[in-house]
Amino acid sequence: VGSASAPLEREFLGALSAAPPDVRMRVVMDYHRGRRAVGDTSSAEAVSAALKNTSASLHLFRVPTPAFSSLSLPSPINEVAGVMHMKAYIIDDEMILTGANLSEEYFSDRLDRYVLFRDGAGGLVDFYADLIEAMAEASSVHGEPETSENDANKRDLMRSVQELMDTHGSRAEATFEKIKADTIGFATPTIQVPTSMYGGGGGGPLPPGRA
């Protein structure tokens, strides 16, 4: 969230602060990128402050790292070991996928990096909602004791991700069987993960169609 001091960044954080208490909201960001100092704050601190009086929760997802744990590296060098870089924003059955940060320059000067999916997008929105849910469950909640990064937790996360891909993959195959003549394209979710997420130092690709 940039420096959280520019006008459009403050407007965005203000919108988060104004969320009604009965609105369920989860925010997941990368553990290291979110804690990187930006001016006199960080993205995690800025978002956490904005969510203070809401029912929302902020989750910091730590990409499982290899043996030379990034914890021994200073910020921002520790991000070289792995960063969760997904940028998906979901409201009800609509979703924006983008490569843009929530910072002033992207809000004002770089508006060509957004794809809006409506009406659930044939299950695509549900897929990303479920993926964010799984990542939140495997994350540390900001301000609470941190989630352990052990092999069992890595395997649990990978199991959740693979089950998710299997479930939504089957739905996608059923959808393909109902292709209309005027269909001009498809949106199929993919996931790229480091081998360190498999736990035990092992690794390898997800099953065919899952990587």
GROMACS .gro file of C-alpha atoms in nm:
model
  211
    1VAL     CA    1   0.000   0.000   0.000
    2GLY     CA    2   0.280   0.240  -0.086
    3SER     CA    3   0.360   0.490   0.187
    4ALA     CA    4  -0.005   0.512   0.297
    5SER     CA    5   0.035   0.889   0.290
    6ALA     CA    6  -0.056   0.978  -0.071
    7PRO     CA    7  -0.416   1.098  -0.133
    8LEU     CA    8  -0.549   0.793  -0.320
    9GLU     CA    9  -0.379   0.554  -0.078
   10ARG     CA   10  -0.545   0.734   0.214
   11GLU     CA   11  -0.878   0.715   0.031
   12PHE     CA   12  -0.837   0.339  -0.013
   13LEU     CA   13  -0.748   0.288   0.354
   14GLY     CA   14  -1.040   0.508   0.452
   15ALA     CA   15  -1.275   0.284   0.254
   16LEU     CA   16  -1.144  -0.016   0.447
   17SER     CA   17  -1.200   0.167   0.774
   18ALA     CA   18  -1.561   0.242   0.677
   19ALA     CA   19  -1.653  -0.123   0.621
   20PRO     CA   20  -1.973  -0.205   0.819
   21PRO     CA   21  -1.916  -0.446   1.109
   22ASP     CA   22  -2.143  -0.710   0.954
   23VAL     CA   23  -1.930  -0.731   0.638
   24ARG     CA   24  -1.700  -1.034   0.642
   25MET     CA   25  -1.361  -0.937   0.508
   26ARG     CA   26  -1.024  -1.108   0.497
   27VAL     CA   27  -0.701  -0.948   0.382
   28VAL     CA   28  -0.402  -1.168   0.298
   29MET     CA   29  -0.063  -1.022   0.214
   30ASP     CA   30   0.292  -1.150   0.197
   31TYR     CA   31   0.464  -1.176   0.534
   32HIS     CA   32   0.792  -1.013   0.427
   33ARG     CA   33   0.662  -0.770   0.164
   34GLY     CA   34   0.386  -0.654   0.398
   35ARG     CA   35   0.633  -0.581   0.678
   36ARG     CA   36   0.885  -0.400   0.458
   37ALA     CA   37   0.937  -0.042   0.577
   38VAL     CA   38   0.782   0.223   0.353
   39GLY     CA   39   0.856   0.563   0.497
   40ASP     CA   40   0.766   0.552   0.864
   41THR     CA   41   0.523   0.261   0.832
   42SER     CA   42   0.465  -0.064   0.638
   43SER     CA   43   0.178  -0.203   0.435
   44ALA     CA   44   0.084  -0.439   0.717
   45GLU     CA   45   0.081  -0.162   0.978
   46ALA     CA   46  -0.117   0.075   0.754
   47VAL     CA   47  -0.380  -0.186   0.666
   48SER     CA   48  -0.398  -0.314   1.023
   49ALA     CA   49  -0.468   0.038   1.149
   50ALA     CA   50  -0.741   0.082   0.888
   51LEU     CA   51  -0.907  -0.245   0.992
   52LYS     CA   52  -0.887  -0.173   1.366
   53ASN     CA   53  -1.255  -0.094   1.417
   54THR     CA   54  -1.392  -0.346   1.167
   55SER     CA   55  -1.460  -0.719   1.188
   56ALA     CA   56  -1.191  -0.786   0.927
   57SER     CA   57  -0.870  -0.978   0.986
   58LEU     CA   58  -0.525  -0.927   0.835
   59HIS     CA   59  -0.329  -1.242   0.754
   60LEU     CA   60   0.042  -1.250   0.672
   61PHE     CA   61   0.128  -1.542   0.446
   62ARG     CA   62   0.486  -1.662   0.469
   63VAL     CA   63   0.600  -1.849   0.158
   64PRO     CA   64   0.769  -2.167   0.289
   65THR     CA   65   1.140  -2.112   0.248
   66PRO     CA   66   1.432  -2.351   0.190
   67ALA     CA   67   1.689  -2.437   0.453
   68PHE     CA   68   1.866  -2.098   0.438
   69SER     CA   69   1.557  -1.936   0.596
   70SER     CA   70   1.492  -1.582   0.479
   71LEU     CA   71   1.452  -1.488   0.846
   72SER     CA   72   1.831  -1.453   0.859
   73LEU     CA   73   1.829  -1.193   0.581
   74PRO     CA   74   1.752  -0.823   0.622
   75SER     CA   75   1.452  -0.661   0.454
   76PRO     CA   76   1.395  -0.637   0.159
   77ILE     CA   77   1.661  -0.898   0.071
   78ASN     CA   78   1.461  -1.161   0.261
   79GLU     CA   79   1.199  -1.143  -0.015
   80VAL     CA   80   1.437  -1.315  -0.258
   81ALA     CA   81   1.358  -1.649  -0.090
   82GLY     CA   82   0.993  -1.623  -0.192
   83VAL     CA   83   0.706  -1.376  -0.211
   84MET     CA   84   0.332  -1.436  -0.233
   85HIS     CA   85   0.258  -1.207  -0.525
   86MET     CA   86  -0.106  -1.284  -0.603
   87LYS     CA   87  -0.322  -0.972  -0.641
   88ALA     CA   88  -0.687  -1.067  -0.640
   89TYR     CA   89  -0.964  -0.846  -0.501
   90ILE     CA   90  -1.306  -1.005  -0.450
   91ILE     CA   91  -1.636  -0.844  -0.358
   92ASP     CA   92  -1.936  -1.078  -0.359
   93ASP     CA   93  -1.933  -1.245  -0.704
   94GLU     CA   94  -1.701  -0.997  -0.873
   95MET     CA   95  -1.322  -1.007  -0.882
   96ILE     CA   96  -1.035  -0.797  -1.008
   97LEU     CA   97  -0.713  -0.973  -1.104
   98THR     CA   98  -0.418  -0.743  -1.153
   99GLY     CA   99  -0.044  -0.703  -1.141
  100ALA     CA  100  -0.080  -0.360  -0.985
  101ASN     CA  101   0.004  -0.255  -0.632
  102LEU     CA  102  -0.239  -0.055  -0.420
  103SER     CA  103  -0.021   0.253  -0.441
  104GLU     CA  104  -0.056   0.606  -0.572
  105GLU     CA  105   0.125   0.553  -0.903
  106TYR     CA  106  -0.094   0.257  -0.997
  107PHE     CA  107  -0.414   0.432  -0.890
  108SER     CA  108  -0.333   0.739  -1.099
  109ASP     CA  109  -0.090   0.660  -1.383
  110ARG     CA  110  -0.101   0.285  -1.454
  111LEU     CA  111  -0.464   0.190  -1.504
  112ASP     CA  112  -0.414  -0.074  -1.774
  113ARG     CA  113  -0.338  -0.369  -1.549
  114TYR     CA  114  -0.681  -0.479  -1.429
  115VAL     CA  115  -0.918  -0.755  -1.545
  116LEU     CA  116  -1.269  -0.752  -1.399
  117PHE     CA  117  -1.466  -1.077  -1.374
  118ARG     CA  118  -1.841  -1.052  -1.313
  119ASP     CA  119  -2.121  -1.287  -1.207
  120GLY     CA  120  -1.883  -1.544  -1.062
  121ALA     CA  121  -1.706  -1.592  -1.396
  122GLY     CA  122  -1.819  -1.951  -1.425
  123GLY     CA  123  -1.670  -2.052  -1.089
  124LEU     CA  124  -1.342  -1.861  -1.125
  125VAL     CA  125  -1.435  -1.617  -0.848
  126ASP     CA  126  -1.522  -1.905  -0.614
  127PHE     CA  127  -1.185  -2.065  -0.689
  128TYR     CA  128  -0.991  -1.757  -0.586
  129ALA     CA  129  -1.212  -1.701  -0.283
  130ASP     CA  130  -1.142  -2.057  -0.169
  131LEU     CA  131  -0.770  -2.017  -0.242
  132ILE     CA  132  -0.753  -1.699  -0.034
  133GLU     CA  133  -0.939  -1.879   0.244
  134ALA     CA  134  -0.684  -2.164   0.240
  135MET     CA  135  -0.394  -1.921   0.244
  136ALA     CA  136  -0.549  -1.726   0.530
  137GLU     CA  137  -0.581  -2.046   0.732
  138ALA     CA  138  -0.209  -2.113   0.675
  139SER     CA  139  -0.109  -1.758   0.768
  140SER     CA  140  -0.027  -1.568   1.084
  141VAL     CA  141  -0.286  -1.317   1.197
  142HIS     CA  142  -0.124  -0.976   1.232
  143GLY     CA  143  -0.073  -0.892   1.597
  144GLU     CA  144  -0.109  -1.253   1.718
  145PRO     CA  145   0.151  -1.529   1.773
  146GLU     CA  146   0.299  -1.639   1.442
  147THR     CA  147   0.208  -1.964   1.270
  148SER     CA  148   0.487  -2.220   1.275
  149GLU     CA  149   0.654  -2.295   0.942
  150ASN     CA  150   0.700  -2.670   0.987
  151ASP     CA  151   0.677  -2.956   0.740
  152ALA     CA  152   0.335  -3.067   0.866
  153ASN     CA  153   0.189  -2.722   0.804
  154LYS     CA  154   0.345  -2.713   0.458
  155ARG     CA  155   0.190  -3.049   0.370
  156ASP     CA  156  -0.149  -2.939   0.505
  157LEU     CA  157  -0.136  -2.629   0.288
  158MET     CA  158  -0.034  -2.826  -0.022
  159ARG     CA  159  -0.312  -3.077   0.045
  160SER     CA  160  -0.566  -2.795   0.064
  161VAL     CA  161  -0.435  -2.640  -0.258
  162GLN     CA  162  -0.439  -2.971  -0.446
  163GLU     CA  163  -0.793  -3.049  -0.327
  164LEU     CA  164  -0.896  -2.703  -0.441
  165MET     CA  165  -0.744  -2.753  -0.785
  166ASP     CA  166  -0.908  -3.095  -0.818
  167THR     CA  167  -1.251  -2.965  -0.719
  168HIS     CA  168  -1.249  -2.662  -0.943
  169GLY     CA  169  -1.076  -2.854  -1.222
  170SER     CA  170  -1.369  -3.096  -1.233
  171ARG     CA  171  -1.613  -2.805  -1.244
  172ALA     CA  172  -1.418  -2.648  -1.529
  173GLU     CA  173  -1.426  -2.973  -1.728
  174ALA     CA  174  -1.805  -2.986  -1.683
  175THR     CA  175  -1.827  -2.628  -1.803
  176PHE     CA  176  -1.618  -2.701  -2.113
  177GLU     CA  177  -1.877  -2.960  -2.216
  178LYS     CA  178  -2.134  -2.680  -2.238
  179ILE     CA  179  -1.931  -2.451  -2.462
  180LYS     CA  180  -2.144  -2.212  -2.662
  181ALA     CA  181  -2.074  -2.129  -3.024
  182ASP     CA  182  -2.004  -1.764  -2.944
  183THR     CA  183  -1.741  -1.842  -2.676
  184ILE     CA  184  -1.423  -1.652  -2.754
  185GLY     CA  185  -1.197  -1.740  -2.461
  186PHE     CA  186  -1.146  -1.919  -2.132
  187ALA     CA  187  -1.002  -1.819  -1.795
  188THR     CA  188  -0.840  -2.114  -1.620
  189PRO     CA  189  -0.669  -2.070  -1.281
  190THR     CA  190  -0.314  -2.198  -1.231
  191ILE     CA  191  -0.088  -2.199  -0.927
  192GLN     CA  192   0.290  -2.171  -0.918
  193VAL     CA  193   0.449  -2.283  -0.592
  194PRO     CA  194   0.809  -2.332  -0.473
  195THR     CA  195   0.921  -2.688  -0.406
  196SER     CA  196   0.980  -2.589  -0.042
  197MET     CA  197   0.601  -2.592   0.005
  198TYR     CA  198   0.602  -2.970  -0.015
  199GLY     CA  199   0.778  -3.011   0.319
  200GLY     CA  200   1.065  -3.239   0.409
  201GLY     CA  201   1.294  -3.076   0.157
  202GLY     CA  202   1.130  -3.264  -0.129
  203GLY     CA  203   0.954  -3.117  -0.423
  204GLY     CA  204   0.821  -3.166  -0.766
  205PRO     CA  205   0.540  -3.046  -0.984
  206LEU     CA  206   0.176  -3.068  -0.893
  207PRO     CA  207  -0.017  -3.336  -1.078
  208PRO     CA  208  -0.078  -3.269  -1.452
  209GLY     CA  209  -0.296  -2.966  -1.504
  210ARG     CA  210  -0.240  -2.849  -1.147
  211ALA     CA  211   0.086  -2.652  -1.175
   0.00000   0.00000   0.00000
